[in-house]
Short mmCIF file of C-alpha atoms in Angstrom, two decimals:
data_model
loop_
_atom_site.label_atom_id
_atom_site.label_comp_id
_atom_site.label_asym_id
_atom_site.label_seq_id
_atom_site.Cartn_x
_atom_site.Cartn_y
_atom_site.Cartn_z
CA MET A 1 -4.89 4.40 -21.51
CA LEU A 2 -1.91 2.30 -20.41
CA SER A 3 -3.04 1.51 -16.88
CA ASP A 4 -4.71 -1.77 -17.87
CA LYS A 5 -2.17 -2.81 -20.54
CA THR A 6 0.98 -4.90 -20.47
CA ILE A 7 1.79 -4.42 -24.17
CA TYR A 8 1.09 -1.65 -26.68
CA ILE A 9 1.83 -1.84 -30.43
CA ARG A 10 1.38 1.01 -32.92
CA ASP A 11 2.61 2.35 -36.22
CA LEU A 12 4.57 5.51 -35.33
CA ALA A 13 2.42 7.54 -37.72
CA ASN A 14 -0.69 6.56 -35.72
CA CYS A 15 0.75 6.84 -32.21
CA PRO A 16 -1.60 9.23 -30.37
CA PRO A 17 -0.37 12.08 -28.14
CA SER A 18 -2.27 10.41 -25.29
CA TYR A 19 0.32 7.61 -25.32
CA LEU A 20 3.25 10.04 -25.18
CA ASP A 21 1.66 11.93 -22.28
CA ASP A 22 0.44 8.88 -20.34
CA PRO A 23 2.18 8.74 -16.92
CA GLY A 24 2.03 4.93 -17.07
CA ARG A 25 4.35 4.98 -20.10
CA ARG A 26 7.42 5.34 -17.89
CA GLU A 27 6.96 1.73 -16.68
CA PHE A 28 7.23 0.30 -20.21
CA PHE A 29 10.19 -1.00 -22.16
CA GLU A 30 10.01 0.58 -25.63
CA ILE A 31 11.23 -0.83 -28.94
CA VAL A 32 11.22 1.86 -31.63
CA TRP A 33 11.93 0.41 -35.08
CA LEU A 34 12.60 3.15 -37.66
CA ASN A 35 12.26 2.13 -41.31
CA ASN A 36 14.64 3.71 -43.83
CA GLU A 37 15.25 6.76 -41.66
CA GLU A 38 18.28 8.72 -40.55
CA ALA A 39 19.47 7.79 -37.08
CA LEU A 40 18.25 9.84 -34.10
CA HIS A 41 21.77 9.71 -32.67
CA GLU A 42 25.28 10.01 -34.07
CA PRO A 43 26.39 6.56 -35.42
CA GLN A 44 29.63 5.58 -33.72
CA HIS A 45 30.98 2.67 -35.77
CA ASP A 46 32.46 2.38 -39.26
CA PHE A 47 30.09 -0.46 -40.19
CA GLN A 48 27.02 1.71 -39.53
CA THR A 49 25.42 3.96 -42.15
CA LEU A 50 23.63 7.21 -41.41
CA ARG A 51 20.38 6.10 -43.05
CA GLY A 52 18.72 2.72 -42.67
CA ASP A 53 16.62 0.64 -40.31
CA TRP A 54 17.33 1.48 -36.67
CA ILE A 55 15.98 -0.19 -33.54
CA TYR A 56 16.08 1.91 -30.37
CA LEU A 57 15.72 -0.01 -27.12
CA ILE A 58 14.52 2.40 -24.43
CA PRO A 59 14.33 1.20 -20.81
CA PRO A 60 11.63 2.12 -18.27
CA TYR A 61 12.13 5.28 -16.25
CA ARG A 62 14.35 6.77 -18.93
CA VAL A 63 15.77 10.26 -18.41
CA HIS A 64 15.53 11.46 -22.00
CA GLN A 65 12.80 11.08 -24.61
CA LEU A 66 13.65 10.44 -28.26
CA ASN A 67 11.87 12.71 -30.71
CA LYS A 68 10.13 10.26 -33.07
CA ALA A 69 7.74 12.80 -34.61
CA GLY A 70 7.24 12.31 -38.35
CA LYS A 71 9.35 9.15 -38.49
CA LYS A 72 8.35 5.99 -40.35
CA GLY A 73 8.34 2.84 -38.26
CA VAL A 74 6.68 0.93 -35.47
CA LEU A 75 6.50 1.02 -31.69
CA ILE A 76 6.36 -2.00 -29.37
CA SER A 77 5.98 -1.17 -25.67
CA PHE A 78 5.70 -3.78 -22.94
CA LYS A 79 5.90 -4.13 -19.17
CA GLN A 80 8.48 -6.32 -17.47
CA GLU A 81 5.70 -8.44 -15.95
CA LEU A 82 5.03 -9.84 -19.42
CA LEU A 83 8.39 -11.66 -19.21
CA GLU A 84 8.59 -12.51 -15.53
CA ASP A 85 7.80 -16.21 -16.00
CA ASP A 86 10.87 -16.68 -18.19
CA LEU A 87 14.33 -17.85 -17.19
CA LYS A 88 16.41 -15.37 -15.22
CA GLU A 89 19.22 -15.66 -17.78
CA PHE A 90 16.88 -14.46 -20.52
CA LEU A 91 15.57 -11.58 -18.39
CA LEU A 92 19.14 -10.53 -17.61
CA ASP A 93 20.00 -10.53 -21.33
CA VAL A 94 16.95 -8.36 -22.03
CA PHE A 95 17.79 -6.00 -19.18
CA ARG A 96 21.37 -5.60 -20.40
CA MET A 97 20.26 -5.08 -23.97
CA PHE A 98 17.99 -2.19 -22.97
CA ASN A 99 20.21 -0.58 -20.37
CA ILE A 100 23.53 0.37 -21.88
CA GLN A 101 24.53 3.40 -19.78
CA GLY A 102 21.02 3.39 -18.34
CA GLU A 103 19.56 5.51 -21.15
CA PHE A 104 18.92 3.68 -24.43
CA SER A 105 20.59 1.20 -26.72
CA CYS A 106 20.55 1.27 -30.51
CA LEU A 107 21.05 -1.37 -33.21
CA GLN A 108 21.19 -0.99 -36.97
CA VAL A 109 19.15 -3.76 -38.58
CA THR A 110 20.94 -5.76 -41.23
CA GLU A 111 19.17 -6.95 -44.37
CA GLN A 112 19.44 -10.53 -43.14
CA SER A 113 18.02 -9.76 -39.69
CA GLU A 114 15.21 -7.63 -41.07
CA LYS A 115 13.43 -10.60 -42.70
CA GLY A 116 13.23 -12.61 -39.47
CA LEU A 117 12.25 -9.64 -37.32
CA LEU A 118 9.60 -8.49 -39.77
CA ALA A 119 8.02 -11.95 -39.97
CA ILE A 120 7.74 -12.15 -36.16
CA TYR A 121 6.47 -8.57 -35.88
CA LYS A 122 3.71 -9.21 -38.43
CA LEU A 123 2.51 -12.25 -36.46
CA MET A 124 2.64 -10.31 -33.18
CA ASN A 125 0.79 -7.30 -34.62
CA GLU A 126 -1.83 -9.58 -36.19
CA GLU A 127 -2.46 -11.23 -32.82
CA TYR A 128 -2.49 -7.85 -31.04
CA SER A 129 -5.14 -6.57 -33.49
CA GLN A 130 -7.63 -9.32 -32.60
CA ASP A 131 -10.75 -8.41 -30.62
CA GLU A 132 -9.64 -10.83 -27.91
CA VAL A 133 -5.87 -10.89 -27.58
CA ASN A 134 -4.26 -14.25 -26.77
CA LEU A 135 -1.71 -13.12 -24.19
CA ILE A 136 0.11 -16.47 -24.23
CA MET A 137 0.66 -16.12 -27.98
CA ILE A 138 1.76 -12.49 -27.61
CA LYS A 139 4.26 -13.42 -24.89
CA ALA A 140 5.73 -16.22 -27.00
CA LEU A 141 6.11 -13.99 -30.06
CA LEU A 142 7.57 -11.13 -28.02
CA LYS A 143 10.14 -13.50 -26.55
CA VAL A 144 11.18 -14.70 -30.01
CA PHE A 145 11.41 -11.08 -31.21
CA LEU A 146 13.62 -10.19 -28.22
CA LEU A 147 15.82 -13.26 -28.77
CA LYS A 148 16.31 -12.11 -32.37
CA LEU A 149 17.37 -8.69 -31.09
CA ILE A 150 19.80 -10.28 -28.61
CA GLN A 151 21.25 -12.25 -31.53
CA LEU A 152 21.53 -9.03 -33.59
CA LYS A 153 23.30 -7.33 -30.70
CA GLU A 154 25.83 -10.17 -30.52
CA GLN A 155 26.48 -9.81 -34.27
CA HIS A 156 26.92 -6.09 -33.75
CA PHE A 157 29.73 -6.66 -31.26
CA THR A 158 31.56 -9.20 -33.44
CA LEU A 159 32.05 -6.36 -35.96
CA GLN A 160 33.77 -4.16 -33.39
CA ASP A 161 37.46 -4.26 -32.58
CA ILE A 162 38.72 -5.74 -29.31
CA ASN A 163 38.90 -2.35 -27.59
CA GLU A 164 35.26 -1.58 -28.39
CA LYS A 165 34.31 -4.93 -26.84
CA ARG A 166 36.30 -3.98 -23.74
CA ILE A 167 34.44 -0.69 -23.58
CA TYR A 168 31.15 -2.58 -23.75
CA GLU A 169 32.30 -4.89 -20.94
CA PHE A 170 33.37 -1.85 -18.92
CA MET A 171 29.95 -0.21 -19.41
CA MET A 172 28.21 -3.38 -18.29
CA LEU A 173 30.41 -3.54 -15.20
CA ILE A 174 29.43 0.05 -14.41
CA GLU A 175 25.74 -0.93 -14.69
CA LEU A 176 26.21 -3.72 -12.17
CA ASN A 177 28.50 -1.92 -9.74
CA PHE A 178 28.27 1.89 -9.92
CA TYR A 179 26.29 2.16 -6.68
CA GLU A 180 29.12 0.67 -4.64
CA GLU A 181 32.27 0.91 -6.78
CA ARG A 182 33.45 4.27 -8.14
CA LYS A 183 37.20 3.76 -8.50
CA ALA A 184 38.79 2.92 -11.84
CA ALA A 185 41.08 0.27 -10.31
CA PHE A 186 38.11 -1.98 -9.45
CA TYR A 187 36.94 -2.03 -13.08
CA ALA A 188 40.43 -2.39 -14.53
CA ASN A 189 41.02 -5.39 -12.30
CA LYS A 190 37.74 -6.99 -13.44
CA LEU A 191 38.86 -6.50 -17.06
CA ASP A 192 42.30 -7.92 -16.30
CA MET A 193 44.19 -4.79 -17.34
CA SER A 194 45.93 -1.86 -15.71
CA THR A 195 44.06 1.32 -14.86
CA LYS A 196 46.41 3.20 -17.18
CA ARG A 197 45.57 0.92 -20.14
CA LEU A 198 41.83 1.13 -19.43
CA ASN A 199 42.00 4.93 -19.44
CA GLN A 200 44.03 4.90 -22.67
CA ILE A 201 41.35 2.86 -24.44
CA LEU A 202 38.51 4.99 -23.07
CA LYS A 203 40.23 8.26 -23.98
CA GLU A 204 40.91 7.01 -27.51
CA LYS A 205 37.34 5.81 -28.16
CA LEU A 206 35.17 8.05 -25.94
CA ASP A 207 37.49 10.91 -24.95
CA LYS A 208 36.74 10.28 -21.28
CA THR A 209 38.48 8.51 -18.39
CA ALA A 210 37.02 5.62 -16.41
CA VAL A 211 36.20 7.84 -13.45
CA GLN A 212 34.47 10.39 -15.69
CA LEU A 213 32.25 7.65 -17.16
CA ILE A 214 31.47 6.25 -13.71
CA HIS A 215 30.53 9.74 -12.54
CA ASP A 216 28.42 10.23 -15.68
CA ARG A 217 26.47 7.10 -14.76
CA VAL A 218 25.94 8.29 -11.19
CA ILE A 219 24.66 11.65 -12.48
CA LEU A 220 22.36 9.90 -14.96
CA GLU A 221 20.86 7.85 -12.15
CA ALA A 222 20.55 10.92 -9.94
CA LYS A 223 18.64 12.73 -12.71
CA ARG A 224 16.42 9.72 -13.25
CA GLN A 225 15.53 9.54 -9.56
CA ILE A 226 14.98 13.30 -9.28
CA ILE A 227 12.61 13.20 -12.27
CA HIS A 228 10.75 9.96 -11.66
CA SER A 229 10.80 9.15 -7.95
CA GLU A 230 8.89 10.74 -5.09
CA ASN A 231 12.02 10.75 -2.90
CA THR A 232 13.53 13.92 -1.49
CA ILE A 233 16.98 15.08 -2.60
CA LYS A 234 18.32 13.87 0.74
CA GLU A 235 16.80 10.41 0.26
CA ILE A 236 18.20 10.22 -3.28
CA ALA A 237 21.66 11.12 -1.96
CA TYR A 238 21.49 8.20 0.49
CA ASN A 239 20.10 5.88 -2.21
CA LEU A 240 23.17 6.65 -4.30
CA GLN A 241 25.48 5.79 -1.39
CA PHE A 242 26.49 9.37 -0.58
CA LYS A 243 26.99 9.54 3.19
CA ASP A 244 26.51 13.31 3.23
CA PRO A 245 23.67 14.96 1.23
CA SER A 246 25.67 18.20 1.02
CA TYR A 247 28.50 16.27 -0.69
CA PHE A 248 25.96 14.85 -3.15
CA SER A 249 24.76 18.38 -3.93
CA ARG A 250 28.34 19.58 -4.55
CA PHE A 251 29.03 16.50 -6.70
CA PHE A 252 25.86 17.09 -8.76
CA LYS A 253 26.60 20.80 -9.24
CA LEU A 254 30.20 20.11 -10.24
CA HIS A 255 29.00 17.87 -13.08
CA THR A 256 25.86 19.74 -14.18
CA ASN A 257 26.49 23.38 -13.17
CA GLN A 258 23.28 23.37 -11.13
CA SER A 259 22.19 22.02 -7.78
CA PRO A 260 19.81 19.04 -7.54
CA ASN A 261 17.03 21.38 -6.42
CA GLU A 262 17.65 23.73 -9.35
CA PHE A 263 17.58 20.77 -11.75
CA GLN A 264 14.32 19.54 -10.22
CA ASP A 265 12.68 22.97 -10.58
CA LYS A 266 13.82 23.36 -14.20
CA VAL A 267 12.53 19.90 -15.08
CA LYS A 268 9.08 20.78 -13.74
CA GLN A 269 8.98 23.99 -15.75
CA HIS A 270 10.32 22.31 -18.88
CA VAL A 271 7.71 19.54 -18.81
CA ILE A 272 4.94 22.15 -18.57
CA VAL A 273 6.20 23.95 -21.69
CA HIS A 274 7.35 20.94 -23.79
CA ASP A 275 4.85 18.12 -24.22
CA ASN A 276 6.93 14.96 -24.43
CA THR A 277 10.50 15.93 -23.73
CA LEU A 278 12.40 16.10 -20.49
CA TYR A 279 15.00 18.60 -19.42
CA ALA A 280 18.44 17.09 -19.93
#
């Protein structure tokens, strides 16, 4: 169903199982906009409420699937190629917005932002529903919608305290550098603070040290590659800059209590039993 599409828009109530099971889905960015629903995750900031309008930004090749069954809202899925003619700065903003910690990002929609987003969505859905879709129009409307989300994300971070902004900057630095840099000192230096101060902030807000979060990101990427790539465990170890595959296996088992091969086998069995969820 998705093989010949670059964009897919549906009301969540009418999203068919064939979409959830389609292997091509993993190549799509997904925007899930829940309307007047409880969050699918634990809200982490004082300015967020438990119930409201939530937008989940889910990157391609995600490790986990969000359970959206029975929720009110809409789904907008699109391939990166739909945006590839745009400025690199815009693409980078979109990539960053979707890839916090490589899993998913979430925004709570304010009353003010909802009006603008809803107006753009209605135009985009109207165009998508035509017998002959005008792709140029769809691309333009999608870009405006994404720019609105980028703006909302910036507003989100102005409500956070300075340490939460530092955590965000730290997470973004991990995204850009975790393949090569796995020592806390590198990140502390980039943030113009001591390693001790960085760890104090992270422990206070996330109850983890810098190295633990870097390792979490490496494990997340390892899981993603084990699930979604055709590479062997040995090839994945080298992709992740481990010089010795046996060290990678020990590293993976230390953090997950199972070897990469055990994880791979359990994922395969889990996907057979559970339709649209992945073993975590």
